[in-house]
Structure formats: C-alpha cells, structure tokens
Short mmCIF file of C-alpha atoms in Angstrom, two decimals:
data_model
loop_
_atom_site.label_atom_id
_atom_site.label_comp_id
_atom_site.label_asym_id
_atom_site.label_seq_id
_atom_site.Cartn_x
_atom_site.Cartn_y
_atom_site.Cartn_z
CA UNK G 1 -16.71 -90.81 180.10
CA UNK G 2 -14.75 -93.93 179.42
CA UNK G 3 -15.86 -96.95 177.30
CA UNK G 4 -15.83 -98.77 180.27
CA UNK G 5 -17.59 -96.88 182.64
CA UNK G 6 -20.81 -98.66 184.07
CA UNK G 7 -23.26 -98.49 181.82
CA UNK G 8 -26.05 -96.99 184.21
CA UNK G 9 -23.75 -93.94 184.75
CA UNK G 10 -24.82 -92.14 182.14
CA UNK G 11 -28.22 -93.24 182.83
CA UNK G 12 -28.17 -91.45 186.29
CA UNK G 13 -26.77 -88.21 185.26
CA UNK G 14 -29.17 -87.86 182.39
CA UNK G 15 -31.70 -88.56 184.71
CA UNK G 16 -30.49 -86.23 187.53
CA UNK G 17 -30.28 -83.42 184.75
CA UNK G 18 -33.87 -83.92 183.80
CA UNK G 19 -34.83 -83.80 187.50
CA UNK G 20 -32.79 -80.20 188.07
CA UNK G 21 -34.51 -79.47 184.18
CA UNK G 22 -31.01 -78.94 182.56
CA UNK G 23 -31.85 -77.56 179.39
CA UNK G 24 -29.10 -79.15 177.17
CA UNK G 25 -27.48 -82.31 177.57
CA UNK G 26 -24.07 -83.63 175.61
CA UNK G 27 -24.20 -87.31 175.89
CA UNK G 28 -21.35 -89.13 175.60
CA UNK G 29 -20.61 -89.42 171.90
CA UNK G 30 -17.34 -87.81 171.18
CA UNK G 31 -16.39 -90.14 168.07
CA UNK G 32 -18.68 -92.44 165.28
CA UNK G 33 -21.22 -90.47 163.28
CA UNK G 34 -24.20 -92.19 165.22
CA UNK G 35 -26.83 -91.86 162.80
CA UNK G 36 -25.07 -93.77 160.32
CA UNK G 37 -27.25 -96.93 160.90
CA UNK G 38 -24.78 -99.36 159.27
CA UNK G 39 -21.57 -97.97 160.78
CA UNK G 40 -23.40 -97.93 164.25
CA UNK G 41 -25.45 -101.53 164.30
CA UNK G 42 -21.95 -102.78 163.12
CA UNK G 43 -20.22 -101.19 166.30
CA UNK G 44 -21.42 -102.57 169.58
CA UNK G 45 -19.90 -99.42 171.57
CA UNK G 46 -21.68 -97.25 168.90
CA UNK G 47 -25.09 -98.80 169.13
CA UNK G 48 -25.78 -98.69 172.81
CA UNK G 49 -25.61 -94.96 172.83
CA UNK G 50 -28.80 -94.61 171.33
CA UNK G 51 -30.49 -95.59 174.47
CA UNK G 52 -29.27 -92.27 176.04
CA UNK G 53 -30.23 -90.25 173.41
CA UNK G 54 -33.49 -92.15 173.49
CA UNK G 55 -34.19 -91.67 177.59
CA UNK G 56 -32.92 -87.59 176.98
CA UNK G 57 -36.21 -87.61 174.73
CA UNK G 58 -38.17 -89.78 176.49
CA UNK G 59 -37.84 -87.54 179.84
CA UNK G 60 -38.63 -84.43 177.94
CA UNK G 61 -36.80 -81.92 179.91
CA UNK G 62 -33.78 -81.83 178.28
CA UNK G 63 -32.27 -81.65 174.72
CA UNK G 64 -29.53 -83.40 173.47
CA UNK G 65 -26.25 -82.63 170.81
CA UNK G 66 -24.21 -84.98 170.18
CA UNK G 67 -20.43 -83.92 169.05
CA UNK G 68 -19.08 -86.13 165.91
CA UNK G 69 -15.60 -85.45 165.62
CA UNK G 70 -14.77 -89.08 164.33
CA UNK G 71 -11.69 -90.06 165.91
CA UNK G 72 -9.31 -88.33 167.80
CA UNK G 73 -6.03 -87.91 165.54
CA UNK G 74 -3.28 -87.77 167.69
CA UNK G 75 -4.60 -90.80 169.77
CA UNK G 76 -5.30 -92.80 166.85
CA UNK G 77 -2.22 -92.20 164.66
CA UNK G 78 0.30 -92.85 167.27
CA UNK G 79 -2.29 -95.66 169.14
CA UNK G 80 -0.71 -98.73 167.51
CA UNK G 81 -1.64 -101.13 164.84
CA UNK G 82 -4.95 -101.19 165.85
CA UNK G 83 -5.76 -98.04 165.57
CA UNK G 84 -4.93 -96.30 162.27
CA UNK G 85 -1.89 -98.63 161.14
CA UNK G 86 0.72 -97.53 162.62
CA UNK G 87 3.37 -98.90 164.88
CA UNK G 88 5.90 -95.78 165.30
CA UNK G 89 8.55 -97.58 167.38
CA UNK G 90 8.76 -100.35 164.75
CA UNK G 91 8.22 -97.84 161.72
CA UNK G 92 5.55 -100.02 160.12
CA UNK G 93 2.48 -99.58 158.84
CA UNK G 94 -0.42 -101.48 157.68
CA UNK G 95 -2.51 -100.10 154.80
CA UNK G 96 -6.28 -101.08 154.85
CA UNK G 97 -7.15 -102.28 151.20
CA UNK G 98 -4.83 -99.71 149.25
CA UNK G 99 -5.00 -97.38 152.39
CA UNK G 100 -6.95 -94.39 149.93
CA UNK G 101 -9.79 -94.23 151.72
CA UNK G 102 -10.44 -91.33 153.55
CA UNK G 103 -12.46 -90.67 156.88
CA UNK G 104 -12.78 -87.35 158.86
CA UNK G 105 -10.59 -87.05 162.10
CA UNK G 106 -10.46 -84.19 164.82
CA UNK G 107 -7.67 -83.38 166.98
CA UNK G 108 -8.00 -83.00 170.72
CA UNK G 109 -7.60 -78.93 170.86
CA UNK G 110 -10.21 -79.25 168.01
CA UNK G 111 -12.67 -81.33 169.85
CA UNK G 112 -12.30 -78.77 172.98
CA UNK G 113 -12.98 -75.68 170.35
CA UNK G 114 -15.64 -77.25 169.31
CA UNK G 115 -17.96 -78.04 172.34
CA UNK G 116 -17.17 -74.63 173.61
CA UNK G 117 -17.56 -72.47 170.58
CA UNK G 118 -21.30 -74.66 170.53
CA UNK G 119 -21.53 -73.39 174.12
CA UNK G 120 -20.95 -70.23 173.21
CA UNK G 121 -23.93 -70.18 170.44
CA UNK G 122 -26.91 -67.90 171.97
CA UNK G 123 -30.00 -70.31 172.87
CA UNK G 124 -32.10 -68.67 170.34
CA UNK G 125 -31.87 -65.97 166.84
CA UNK G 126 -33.36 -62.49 167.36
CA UNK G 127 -35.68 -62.91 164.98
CA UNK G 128 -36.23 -63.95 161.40
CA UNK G 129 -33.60 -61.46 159.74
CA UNK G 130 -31.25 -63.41 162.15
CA UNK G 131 -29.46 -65.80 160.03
CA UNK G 132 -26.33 -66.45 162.89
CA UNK G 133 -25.59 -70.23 163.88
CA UNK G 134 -27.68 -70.81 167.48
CA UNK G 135 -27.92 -73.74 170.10
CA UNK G 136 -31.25 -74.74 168.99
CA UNK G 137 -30.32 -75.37 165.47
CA UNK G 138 -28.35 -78.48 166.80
CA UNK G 139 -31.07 -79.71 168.82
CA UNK G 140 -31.33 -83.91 169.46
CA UNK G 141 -29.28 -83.53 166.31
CA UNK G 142 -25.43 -84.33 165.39
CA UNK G 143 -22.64 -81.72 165.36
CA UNK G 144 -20.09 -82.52 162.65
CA UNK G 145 -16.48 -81.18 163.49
CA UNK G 146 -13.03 -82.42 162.06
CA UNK G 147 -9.75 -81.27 161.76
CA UNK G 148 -8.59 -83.69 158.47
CA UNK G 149 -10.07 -85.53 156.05
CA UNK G 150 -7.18 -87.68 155.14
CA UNK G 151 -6.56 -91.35 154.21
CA UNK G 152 -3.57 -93.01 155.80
CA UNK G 153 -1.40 -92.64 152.69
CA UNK G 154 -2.15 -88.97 153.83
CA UNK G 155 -1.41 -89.86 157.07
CA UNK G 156 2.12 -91.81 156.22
CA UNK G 157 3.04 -88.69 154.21
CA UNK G 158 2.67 -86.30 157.34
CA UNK G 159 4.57 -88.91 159.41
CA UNK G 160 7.53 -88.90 156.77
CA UNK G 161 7.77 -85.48 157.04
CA UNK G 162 7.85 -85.13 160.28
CA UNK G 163 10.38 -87.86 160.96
CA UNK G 164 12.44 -86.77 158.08
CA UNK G 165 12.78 -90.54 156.89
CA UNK G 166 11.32 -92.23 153.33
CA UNK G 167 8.74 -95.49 152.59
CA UNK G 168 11.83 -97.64 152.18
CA UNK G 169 12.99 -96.90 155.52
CA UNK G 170 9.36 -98.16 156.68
CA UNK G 171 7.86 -101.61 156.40
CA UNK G 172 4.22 -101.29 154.77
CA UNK G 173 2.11 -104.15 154.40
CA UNK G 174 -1.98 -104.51 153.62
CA UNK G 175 -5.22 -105.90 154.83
CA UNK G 176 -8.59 -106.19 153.47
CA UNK G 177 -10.94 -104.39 154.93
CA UNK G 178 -13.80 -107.21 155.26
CA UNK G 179 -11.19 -109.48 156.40
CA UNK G 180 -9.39 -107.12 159.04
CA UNK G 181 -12.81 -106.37 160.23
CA UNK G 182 -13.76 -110.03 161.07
CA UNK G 183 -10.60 -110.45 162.87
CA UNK G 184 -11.02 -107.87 165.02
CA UNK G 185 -14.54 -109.16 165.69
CA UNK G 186 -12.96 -113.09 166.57
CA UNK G 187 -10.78 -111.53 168.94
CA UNK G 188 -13.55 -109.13 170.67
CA UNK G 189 -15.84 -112.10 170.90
CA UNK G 190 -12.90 -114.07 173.08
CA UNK G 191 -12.86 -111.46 175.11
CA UNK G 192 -9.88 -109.61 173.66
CA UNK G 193 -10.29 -105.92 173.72
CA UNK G 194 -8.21 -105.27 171.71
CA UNK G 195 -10.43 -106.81 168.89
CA UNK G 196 -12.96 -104.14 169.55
CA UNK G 197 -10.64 -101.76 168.89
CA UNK G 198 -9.73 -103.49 165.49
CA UNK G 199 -13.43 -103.96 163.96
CA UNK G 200 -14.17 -99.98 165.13
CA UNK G 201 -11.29 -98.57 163.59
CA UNK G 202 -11.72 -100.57 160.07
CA UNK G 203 -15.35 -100.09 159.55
CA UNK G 204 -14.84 -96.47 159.40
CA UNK G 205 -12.29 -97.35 156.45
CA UNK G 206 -15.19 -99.13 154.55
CA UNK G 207 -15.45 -97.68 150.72
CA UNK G 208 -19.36 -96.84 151.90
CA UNK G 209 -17.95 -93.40 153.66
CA UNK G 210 -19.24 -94.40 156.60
CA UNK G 211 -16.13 -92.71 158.36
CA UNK G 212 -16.31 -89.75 155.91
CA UNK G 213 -18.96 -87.69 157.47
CA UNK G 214 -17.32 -84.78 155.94
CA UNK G 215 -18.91 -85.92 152.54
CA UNK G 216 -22.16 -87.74 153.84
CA UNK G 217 -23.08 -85.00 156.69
CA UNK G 218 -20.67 -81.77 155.78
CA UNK G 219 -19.07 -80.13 158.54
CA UNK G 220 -20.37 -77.53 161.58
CA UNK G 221 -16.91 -75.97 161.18
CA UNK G 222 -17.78 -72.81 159.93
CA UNK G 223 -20.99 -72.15 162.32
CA UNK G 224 -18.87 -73.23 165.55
CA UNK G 225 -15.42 -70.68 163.93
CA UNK G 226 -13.12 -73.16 164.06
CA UNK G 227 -9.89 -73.28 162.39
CA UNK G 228 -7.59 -75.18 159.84
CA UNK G 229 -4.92 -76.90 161.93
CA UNK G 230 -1.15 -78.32 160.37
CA UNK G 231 -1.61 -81.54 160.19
CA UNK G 232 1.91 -82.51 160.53
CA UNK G 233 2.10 -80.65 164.08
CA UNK G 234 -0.09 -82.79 165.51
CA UNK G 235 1.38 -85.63 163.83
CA UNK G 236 4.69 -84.93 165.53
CA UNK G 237 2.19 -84.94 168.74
CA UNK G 238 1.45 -88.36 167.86
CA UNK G 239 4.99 -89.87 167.48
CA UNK G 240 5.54 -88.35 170.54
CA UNK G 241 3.22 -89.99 172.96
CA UNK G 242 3.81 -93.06 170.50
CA UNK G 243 7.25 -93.07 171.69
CA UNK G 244 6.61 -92.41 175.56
CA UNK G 245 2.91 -93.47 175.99
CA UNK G 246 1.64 -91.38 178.00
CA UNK G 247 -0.79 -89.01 175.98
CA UNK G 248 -2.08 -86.94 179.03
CA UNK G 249 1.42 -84.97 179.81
CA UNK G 250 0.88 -83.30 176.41
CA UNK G 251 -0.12 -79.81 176.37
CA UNK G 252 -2.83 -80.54 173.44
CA UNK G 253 -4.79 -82.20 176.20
CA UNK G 254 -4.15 -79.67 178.89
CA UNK G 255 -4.99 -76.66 176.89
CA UNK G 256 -8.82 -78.61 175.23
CA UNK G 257 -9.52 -79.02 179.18
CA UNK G 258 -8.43 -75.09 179.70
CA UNK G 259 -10.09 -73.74 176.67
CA UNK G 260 -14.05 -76.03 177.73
CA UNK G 261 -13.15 -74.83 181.40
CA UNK G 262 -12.91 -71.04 180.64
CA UNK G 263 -16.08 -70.83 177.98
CA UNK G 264 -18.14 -72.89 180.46
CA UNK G 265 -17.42 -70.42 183.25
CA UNK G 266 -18.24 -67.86 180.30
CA UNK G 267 -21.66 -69.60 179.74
CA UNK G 268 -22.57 -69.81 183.30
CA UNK G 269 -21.75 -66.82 183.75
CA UNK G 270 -24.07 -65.16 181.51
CA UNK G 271 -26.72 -67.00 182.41
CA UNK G 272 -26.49 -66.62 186.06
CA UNK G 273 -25.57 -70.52 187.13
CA UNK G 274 -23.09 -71.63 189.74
CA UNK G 275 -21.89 -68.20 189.97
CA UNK G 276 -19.57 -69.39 192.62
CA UNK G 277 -17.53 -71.40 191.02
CA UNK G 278 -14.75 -70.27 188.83
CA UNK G 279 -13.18 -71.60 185.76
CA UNK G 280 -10.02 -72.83 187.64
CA UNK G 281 -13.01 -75.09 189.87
CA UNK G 282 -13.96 -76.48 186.65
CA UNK G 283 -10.23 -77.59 185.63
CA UNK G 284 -9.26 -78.49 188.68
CA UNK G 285 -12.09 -80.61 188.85
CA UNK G 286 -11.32 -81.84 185.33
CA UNK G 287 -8.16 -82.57 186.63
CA UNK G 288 -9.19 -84.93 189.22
CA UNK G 289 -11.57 -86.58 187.06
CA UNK G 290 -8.60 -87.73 185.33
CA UNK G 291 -6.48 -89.06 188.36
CA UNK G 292 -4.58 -86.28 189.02
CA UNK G 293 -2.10 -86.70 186.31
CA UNK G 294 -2.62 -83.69 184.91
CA UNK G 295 0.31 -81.04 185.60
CA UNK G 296 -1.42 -77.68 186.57
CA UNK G 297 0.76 -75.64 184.25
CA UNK G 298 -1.62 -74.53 182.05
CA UNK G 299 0.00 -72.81 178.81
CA UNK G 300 -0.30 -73.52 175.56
CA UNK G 301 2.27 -75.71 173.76
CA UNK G 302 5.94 -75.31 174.34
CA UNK G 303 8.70 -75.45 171.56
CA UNK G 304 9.69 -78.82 172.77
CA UNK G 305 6.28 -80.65 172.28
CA UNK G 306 5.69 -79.02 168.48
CA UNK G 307 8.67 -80.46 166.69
CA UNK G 308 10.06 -83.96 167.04
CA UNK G 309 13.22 -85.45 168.11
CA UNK G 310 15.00 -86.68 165.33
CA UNK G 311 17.08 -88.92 167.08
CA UNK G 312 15.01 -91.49 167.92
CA UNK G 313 14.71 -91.48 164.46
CA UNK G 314 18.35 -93.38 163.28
CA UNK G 315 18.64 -95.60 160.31
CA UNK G 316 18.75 -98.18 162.31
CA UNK G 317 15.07 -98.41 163.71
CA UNK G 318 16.03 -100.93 166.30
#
C-alpha cells in the first residue's frame, strides 16, 4: 500500500478481515524494524503503523506479522541522493559520517521469497519433537529478512564494479548524520517530501544500529529458506532504473509479484479458500493494482537486464 494512501484504508481492510475472521493479517510494514522505539518515534511514517497493529489485537480475530526487510535495495541505491547517496547520472555520492555504517537491506525478489516462503510455513508443529519453523512462531511478532548487510562504502564498491569505473572518476562528498537528519526534517516540515525521505533514510545510518536489525534482531532467513543473492546483480538493477526511471518494467519486480501470486494460490489451495480463482487472477489483479504498467510477460530475468551497459558509462560523465 503506498505511503500515501488514506490513512483509514488500512483501517477498513483490517476491519473487514476481522469481520470474515481472517486468521492472519500482514499489515503494511514492508521496511523500518518497528519495534525499534527510537528509530520508529523518530519516523513519522514508522510510528503511525502501530495503530494497525494495535486495532489487529484489539479486534481479536486476527493475528498479525509484520515483514522487516529494511529497505528495498535496488530502489534505494539507484533512488537519488536522498535515498542511499547516490546520484548515478551525475556519478556522485554522498557518504553519511564516514559512510561505514552498516544497515540491513532486502532486494525486491527477496522481499517476494520471503512473504511467500512465511506463507508456506504450516499453521502449527506436529507436536513437541517438531522443531520445523511454523506460522505461529511469528505471531503479532516481526519477521526479519535481508538480502545485505552493507554500508555504502560497500555499496560504492558494488557500483564500481559494476560500472567498471574508479573513486576518482566519482565525486564523493560527506554529511553528518545529526545534521543531514535535521535537514531532512526542515524540509518535511515545509511541506517538502522529499525531506521525509531524507530524515528516514539517515536515521537508519545512526551508529545506534537502529538500521542493523541483522545484529539487534538476527535474521528469519534460514526458517523462511531463503538465499544469498550477488549483490552486484542487483546493483546493476539499480543503475539501470537510475538511468531510465522507471523501476516497474524490471523483471525483479515482475517475477516478486509472480513468485507471492503462485504460493498464495498454493496456500489457498490447501486450505480450501477461493478455490476459484487461479494464480494468474491473483497477478493479474496485482497487475492492475499497479496501473497496468506491468508487461504480462512473466519470466524471470533476461540477459539484458543482469549486466549493465557500459556505455553510458564514458569518461566523460556529462
């Protein structure tokens, strides 16, 4: 659900879930670790969340899990300036403090493994010799996922690689945290969005680990089977939509909508709900959900979108 949505949207469906008693309920979290108080009470976007989590409880016929994948890489890296640093068409960067702090990140296909491999967990274990991952182990409780846990000197590394240049072909520059952090909040509080954006994205760099919930929380990969991913592939992802803006044409995205689409139809399957309607319902509805922009062809990455063109690339970045 976007940021932006109303914020009685939620409200309805969680309440419309409780009234057809849906068992399980995955609120819109999808970023922050949310039980961090500081990180979310410093977050305005992070701290009205809790009220859903809160009325899930409060009508007791529903549980909720919320998915904590921190930030989604390939968005973030090739977002701009005021995401992680990063301003691909200009090739500069700005470091936050030294830029060695690290903070856990999850890719798109990552995010999409994760919520269905939860999906996927049986409801319940066997019995007490059972000692198997299950739904009810996350329940009204956090699951941790991530694909890195990198700090953007990591990050500028993976984006030399991939572009085959070096740091003196880029212009790299630094910010204090604290300072970088009020900025962003002068700008949100003129009515700037793009201030929000600032404040969110630097508080997870704070030295407190607040974005490192691979430390403070350790990660559900294991339980949920999901894999190590190359770091510099979806990097190259990232330069990519940095250079054409338009994020959605990517197969990365297609193929998380594909992969949730299929194990929910699995899910619902086994447990005898909406039996009549198929996994390509679910996608297409996806699909419309996000404007019809989506192209229906459905495979999995092509050669063209997993290694980057070079030639945008000259010495001469202008």
């Amino acid at each position: 659900m976007a940021v932006r949505a109303p914020p009685d949207q939620q409200t309805k469906l969680i309440e419309a879930a409780a009234a057809a008693h849906v068992p399980w309920i995955l609120p819109n979290e999808f970023g922050n670790d949310n039980a961090h108080t500081a990180l979310r009470e410093a977050v305005s976007i992070n701290s009205v969340k809790t009220q859903y989590r809160d009325l899930i409880e409060k009508l007791g016929k529903s549980a909720w899990i919320g998915i904590c994948s921190g930030f989604w890489f390939e968005f973030s890296l090739g977002g701009g300036p005021d995401t992680y640093g990063f301003d691909m068409k200009n090739r500069t960067v700005t470091l936050f403090d030294d830029g060695t702090q690290a903070l856990s990140t999850s890719t798109l296909p990552q995010v999409g493994r994760g919520v269905a491999n939860l999906l996927g967990l049986k409801i319940l274990r066997e019995d007490e010799n059972d000692k198997s991952p299950c739904l009810s182990d996350f329940k009204n409780k956090f699951a941790y996922i991530a694909s890195f846990v990198v700090n953007q000197k990591d990050m500028l590394q993976s984006v030399l690689r991939v572009t085959q240049t070096e740091e003196k072909d880029w212009k790299i520059t630094s910010e204090p945290t604290a300072a970088r952090f009020q900025r962003g909040n002068e700008l949100f509080q003129k009515g700037d969005y793009s201030g929000m954006r600032i404040l969110m994205y630097t508080r997870n760099f704070y030295p407190d680990q607040s974005g490192n919930f691979a430390v403070t929380r350790g990660l559900d990969n294991d339980k949920l089977g999901l894999p190590k991913e190359d770091i510099d592939e979806f990097t190259a992802f990232a330069i990519r939509w940095a250079m054409d803006g338009n994020l959605e044409r990517y197969e990365t995205t297609r193929w998380t909508w594909t992969y949730i689409a299929k194990i929910v139809q699995g899910w619902t399957d086994e447990h005898k709900l909406w039996q009549d309607v198929s996994a390509d319902d679910i996608l297409a509805q996806l699909n419309r959900s996000l404007s019809g922009e989506l192209p229906r062809d459905l495979g999995v990455g092509g050669e063209e979108l997993k290694s980057y063109d070079g030639e945008a690339w000259s010495s001469d970045p202008g």
